[in-house]
Amino acid sequence: MAKTKELSKDVRDKIVDLHKAGMGYKTIAKQLGEKVTTVGAIIRKWKKHKRTVNLPRPGAPCKISPRGVAMIMRMVSNQPRTIREDLVNDLKAAGTIVTKKTIGNTLHREGLKSCSARKVPLLKKAHIHARLKFANEHLNDSEDNWVKVLWSDETKMELFGINSTRRVWRRRNAAFDPKNTIPTVKHGGGNIMLWGCFSAKGTGQLHRIKGTMDGAMYRQILGENLLPSARALKMGRGWVFQHDNDPKHTANATKE
């Protein structure tokens, strides 16, 4: 992983002179104590550019070798949550000393950027199979069929702050600058639960859920909001009410 020492111009010129004299790569390498691949690379460069010195570079040479880049790309591909400090330590163990900034720049050049992990529902295998089954069963449904569907669900809304992780780009020792902070309150800022519905024609009524919702409260919410929403959206006859398999939704009393 460590960078190899570059040969001096005198040694490179000597390699070219021996090649001109008719010696082969292996013979030159053995005589000068260099690798055959190194000898071959120098001779090919001389044949192409008629020079043995290094060609002009667009900027500072990369501190991480192509092999090192491949290694860290493989690591973040296998484990996206790998932090830069771990990559710095792994490269150091392999003989390459770089900073976390160099790691970040290298990953950026490879098309990666640091992002907050998206939050997704924690699904069991049964949930995954059920959703896949539903999708396959309705894969070829026409647009007219979907227009007749009225969807509903409940959700929690944060009243203050955010319920996720955020990052900021900032200078050192500026962690507590107001621009770099997210206001919070002790014990959180509270939240509200909402029930809502929508269809391809628009959104229906929105209802705030007070307290813990049970089957009786859910049926009351439907009685007060579902049909008025369907009429307001002009769902017409034969529309379908779609909700998930929450026990409150699938109870016999609710189905009745």
Short mmCIF file of C-alpha atoms in Angstrom, two decimals:
data_model
loop_
_atom_site.label_atom_id
_atom_site.label_comp_id
_atom_site.label_asym_id
_atom_site.label_seq_id
_atom_site.Cartn_x
_atom_site.Cartn_y
_atom_site.Cartn_z
CA MET A 1 0.00 0.00 0.00
CA ALA A 2 2.92 2.35 0.68
CA LYS A 3 4.15 4.43 -2.22
CA THR A 4 7.15 3.06 -4.08
CA LYS A 5 10.31 5.14 -4.32
CA GLU A 6 10.73 6.83 -7.69
CA LEU A 7 13.88 6.02 -9.64
CA SER A 8 16.35 8.81 -10.28
CA LYS A 9 16.75 10.23 -13.78
CA ASP A 10 20.21 8.65 -14.05
CA VAL A 11 18.81 5.17 -13.42
CA ARG A 12 16.00 5.73 -15.93
CA ASP A 13 18.45 6.93 -18.56
CA LYS A 14 20.64 3.88 -17.86
CA ILE A 15 17.63 1.59 -18.44
CA VAL A 16 16.95 3.25 -21.80
CA ASP A 17 20.63 3.06 -22.82
CA LEU A 18 20.76 -0.67 -22.03
CA HIS A 19 17.54 -1.18 -23.99
CA LYS A 20 19.05 0.64 -26.98
CA ALA A 21 22.04 -1.66 -26.68
CA GLY A 22 19.74 -4.61 -27.29
CA MET A 23 19.30 -5.95 -23.77
CA GLY A 24 15.95 -7.42 -22.74
CA TYR A 25 13.73 -6.32 -19.85
CA LYS A 26 14.70 -9.21 -17.57
CA THR A 27 18.42 -8.75 -18.20
CA ILE A 28 18.23 -5.01 -17.49
CA ALA A 29 16.18 -5.60 -14.35
CA LYS A 30 18.63 -8.20 -13.04
CA GLN A 31 21.66 -6.03 -13.78
CA LEU A 32 20.22 -2.91 -12.09
CA GLY A 33 18.34 -4.70 -9.31
CA GLU A 34 14.93 -3.37 -10.34
CA LYS A 35 11.60 -5.01 -11.08
CA VAL A 36 10.86 -6.14 -14.61
CA THR A 37 7.55 -4.24 -14.54
CA THR A 38 9.38 -1.04 -13.56
CA VAL A 39 11.87 -1.46 -16.39
CA GLY A 40 9.06 -2.10 -18.86
CA ALA A 41 7.09 0.96 -17.73
CA ILE A 42 10.10 3.26 -18.14
CA ILE A 43 10.93 1.92 -21.60
CA ARG A 44 7.30 2.22 -22.76
CA LYS A 45 7.17 5.81 -21.51
CA TRP A 46 10.41 6.58 -23.37
CA LYS A 47 9.06 5.04 -26.60
CA LYS A 48 5.85 7.05 -26.38
CA HIS A 49 7.11 10.42 -25.10
CA LYS A 50 10.83 10.27 -25.92
CA ARG A 51 11.66 11.23 -22.34
CA THR A 52 12.35 9.50 -19.04
CA VAL A 53 11.44 12.27 -16.61
CA ASN A 54 7.96 12.39 -15.10
CA LEU A 55 5.33 14.07 -17.24
CA PRO A 56 3.73 17.30 -15.95
CA ARG A 57 0.90 16.58 -13.51
CA PRO A 58 -2.36 18.58 -13.24
CA GLY A 59 -1.91 18.98 -9.49
CA ALA A 60 -0.46 17.38 -6.41
CA PRO A 61 -0.07 13.61 -6.78
CA CYS A 62 -2.67 11.47 -5.04
CA LYS A 63 -1.62 10.40 -1.57
CA ILE A 64 -3.61 7.18 -1.85
CA SER A 65 -2.56 4.61 -4.43
CA PRO A 66 -5.13 3.05 -6.81
CA ARG A 67 -4.96 -0.09 -4.71
CA GLY A 68 -5.72 1.93 -1.58
CA VAL A 69 -8.67 3.63 -3.28
CA ALA A 70 -10.05 0.24 -4.30
CA MET A 71 -9.70 -0.96 -0.71
CA ILE A 72 -11.62 1.91 0.89
CA MET A 73 -14.29 1.79 -1.83
CA ARG A 74 -14.75 -1.90 -1.12
CA MET A 75 -15.06 -1.20 2.61
CA VAL A 76 -17.70 1.53 2.29
CA SER A 77 -19.57 -0.55 -0.28
CA ASN A 78 -19.77 -3.46 2.16
CA GLN A 79 -20.47 -1.25 5.18
CA PRO A 80 -21.83 2.21 4.23
CA ARG A 81 -21.73 3.34 7.89
CA THR A 82 -17.93 3.15 7.97
CA ILE A 83 -16.54 6.43 9.31
CA ARG A 84 -13.54 8.25 7.88
CA GLU A 85 -11.45 7.70 11.01
CA ASP A 86 -11.70 3.92 10.55
CA LEU A 87 -10.52 4.26 6.95
CA VAL A 88 -7.60 6.44 8.07
CA ASN A 89 -6.55 3.77 10.58
CA ASP A 90 -6.85 0.95 8.02
CA LEU A 91 -4.69 2.81 5.51
CA LYS A 92 -2.17 3.64 8.24
CA ALA A 93 -1.90 -0.05 9.11
CA ALA A 94 -1.21 -0.72 5.42
CA GLY A 95 1.56 1.89 5.30
CA THR A 96 -0.25 4.96 3.94
CA ILE A 97 -0.71 7.94 6.26
CA VAL A 98 -3.49 10.34 5.25
CA THR A 99 -5.98 12.64 6.97
CA LYS A 100 -9.75 12.31 7.20
CA LYS A 101 -10.04 15.19 4.74
CA THR A 102 -8.05 13.22 2.17
CA ILE A 103 -10.38 10.27 2.71
CA GLY A 104 -13.39 12.52 2.17
CA ASN A 105 -11.91 14.05 -0.99
CA THR A 106 -11.12 10.60 -2.37
CA LEU A 107 -14.65 9.32 -1.76
CA HIS A 108 -16.09 12.48 -3.34
CA ARG A 109 -13.98 11.90 -6.46
CA GLU A 110 -15.38 8.38 -6.59
CA GLY A 111 -18.93 9.77 -6.64
CA LEU A 112 -19.83 9.22 -2.97
CA LYS A 113 -20.98 11.83 -0.43
CA SER A 114 -21.84 11.69 3.23
CA CYS A 115 -25.61 11.75 3.85
CA SER A 116 -27.93 11.12 6.75
CA ALA A 117 -29.30 7.60 6.66
CA ARG A 118 -32.94 7.60 5.60
CA LYS A 119 -35.39 6.25 8.15
CA VAL A 120 -37.59 3.45 6.88
CA PRO A 121 -40.16 1.24 8.61
CA LEU A 122 -38.75 -1.76 10.44
CA LEU A 123 -40.49 -4.57 8.56
CA LYS A 124 -40.61 -8.23 9.46
CA LYS A 125 -40.47 -10.88 6.75
CA ALA A 126 -44.24 -11.34 7.00
CA HIS A 127 -44.76 -7.63 6.31
CA ILE A 128 -42.42 -7.72 3.32
CA HIS A 129 -44.14 -10.77 1.82
CA ALA A 130 -47.58 -9.22 2.37
CA ARG A 131 -46.59 -5.96 0.66
CA LEU A 132 -44.97 -7.79 -2.23
CA LYS A 133 -48.06 -9.97 -2.61
CA PHE A 134 -50.30 -6.88 -2.71
CA ALA A 135 -48.06 -5.21 -5.29
CA ASN A 136 -48.00 -8.28 -7.55
CA GLU A 137 -51.78 -8.75 -7.32
CA HIS A 138 -52.41 -5.16 -8.44
CA LEU A 139 -49.46 -4.74 -10.78
CA ASN A 140 -51.63 -4.63 -13.91
CA ASP A 141 -54.56 -2.65 -12.50
CA SER A 142 -55.70 0.15 -14.76
CA GLU A 143 -55.54 3.82 -13.86
CA ASP A 144 -59.33 3.89 -13.59
CA ASN A 145 -59.16 1.31 -10.78
CA TRP A 146 -56.68 3.38 -8.77
CA VAL A 147 -58.81 6.50 -9.15
CA LYS A 148 -61.54 4.71 -7.20
CA VAL A 149 -59.28 4.02 -4.19
CA LEU A 150 -59.48 6.20 -1.06
CA TRP A 151 -56.35 5.71 1.05
CA SER A 152 -56.01 6.47 4.77
CA ASP A 153 -53.45 6.21 7.55
CA GLU A 154 -52.31 7.75 10.81
CA THR A 155 -49.07 9.65 11.37
CA LYS A 156 -47.16 11.44 14.13
CA MET A 157 -46.10 15.07 13.64
CA GLU A 158 -43.34 16.64 15.73
CA LEU A 159 -44.39 19.99 17.23
CA PHE A 160 -40.85 21.28 17.82
CA GLY A 161 -37.51 20.38 16.34
CA ILE A 162 -36.90 17.42 14.07
CA ASN A 163 -36.99 13.71 14.67
CA SER A 164 -33.87 12.91 12.66
CA THR A 165 -30.11 13.42 12.49
CA ARG A 166 -28.68 16.42 10.66
CA ARG A 167 -25.11 17.47 9.86
CA VAL A 168 -23.60 20.83 9.00
CA TRP A 169 -20.39 21.94 7.29
CA ARG A 170 -18.56 24.18 9.71
CA ARG A 171 -15.12 25.40 10.77
CA ARG A 172 -13.25 24.08 13.76
CA ASN A 173 -14.36 25.46 17.16
CA ALA A 174 -17.61 26.74 15.64
CA ALA A 175 -19.84 23.93 16.89
CA PHE A 176 -21.96 26.24 19.05
CA ASP A 177 -22.40 29.02 16.52
CA PRO A 178 -26.22 29.49 16.25
CA LYS A 179 -26.02 28.84 12.52
CA ASN A 180 -24.57 25.40 13.22
CA THR A 181 -27.05 24.24 15.86
CA ILE A 182 -30.57 22.81 15.89
CA PRO A 183 -32.80 24.17 18.70
CA THR A 184 -34.20 21.55 21.06
CA VAL A 185 -36.20 21.56 24.28
CA LYS A 186 -35.91 19.31 27.31
CA HIS A 187 -37.90 16.07 27.00
CA GLY A 188 -38.66 16.87 23.37
CA GLY A 189 -41.24 19.28 22.05
CA GLY A 190 -44.23 16.98 21.99
CA ASN A 191 -46.15 15.66 19.03
CA ILE A 192 -49.64 15.14 17.72
CA MET A 193 -51.23 12.16 16.01
CA LEU A 194 -53.28 12.74 12.88
CA TRP A 195 -55.62 10.66 10.73
CA GLY A 196 -56.04 11.60 7.10
CA CYS A 197 -57.13 10.25 3.74
CA PHE A 198 -56.50 10.98 0.08
CA SER A 199 -57.21 9.73 -3.41
CA ALA A 200 -56.07 10.49 -6.93
CA LYS A 201 -58.60 13.33 -6.88
CA GLY A 202 -57.12 15.11 -3.87
CA THR A 203 -56.93 15.10 -0.07
CA GLY A 204 -59.77 14.39 2.31
CA GLN A 205 -60.40 15.56 5.85
CA LEU A 206 -57.64 15.69 8.47
CA HIS A 207 -58.50 14.64 12.02
CA ARG A 208 -56.42 15.10 15.16
CA ILE A 209 -56.28 12.01 17.38
CA LYS A 210 -56.42 12.88 21.08
CA GLY A 211 -55.14 10.27 23.48
CA THR A 212 -54.54 6.64 22.58
CA MET A 213 -56.57 5.44 19.64
CA ASP A 214 -58.46 2.18 20.10
CA GLY A 215 -60.98 0.42 17.90
CA ALA A 216 -63.91 2.48 19.13
CA MET A 217 -62.11 5.78 18.51
CA TYR A 218 -61.03 4.60 15.05
CA ARG A 219 -64.61 3.76 14.12
CA GLN A 220 -65.73 7.17 15.37
CA ILE A 221 -63.07 8.86 13.23
CA LEU A 222 -64.26 6.95 10.16
CA GLY A 223 -67.88 7.82 10.91
CA GLU A 224 -67.10 11.53 11.15
CA ASN A 225 -64.55 11.86 8.35
CA LEU A 226 -64.57 9.00 5.83
CA LEU A 227 -67.91 9.48 4.05
CA PRO A 228 -67.70 13.30 4.09
CA SER A 229 -64.27 13.01 2.48
CA ALA A 230 -65.56 10.59 -0.16
CA ARG A 231 -68.42 12.94 -1.02
CA ALA A 232 -66.13 15.99 -1.14
CA LEU A 233 -63.74 14.16 -3.47
CA LYS A 234 -66.65 12.97 -5.64
CA MET A 235 -65.53 9.37 -5.46
CA GLY A 236 -68.81 8.18 -6.98
CA ARG A 237 -70.13 4.65 -6.70
CA GLY A 238 -67.95 1.59 -6.27
CA TRP A 239 -65.04 3.34 -4.58
CA VAL A 240 -62.67 1.29 -2.40
CA PHE A 241 -61.45 2.20 1.09
CA GLN A 242 -57.82 1.14 1.60
CA HIS A 243 -56.00 1.03 4.94
CA ASP A 244 -53.27 -1.15 6.46
CA ASN A 245 -53.63 -4.25 8.62
CA ASP A 246 -53.47 -2.54 11.99
CA PRO A 247 -55.58 -4.60 14.45
CA LYS A 248 -57.89 -1.61 14.99
CA HIS A 249 -58.49 -1.47 11.24
CA THR A 250 -59.22 -5.17 10.80
CA ALA A 251 -61.37 -5.76 13.89
CA ASN A 252 -64.77 -7.31 13.17
CA ALA A 253 -66.55 -4.32 14.72
CA THR A 254 -64.71 -2.01 12.32
CA LYS A 255 -65.52 -4.16 9.28
CA GLU A 256 -69.20 -4.07 10.16
#
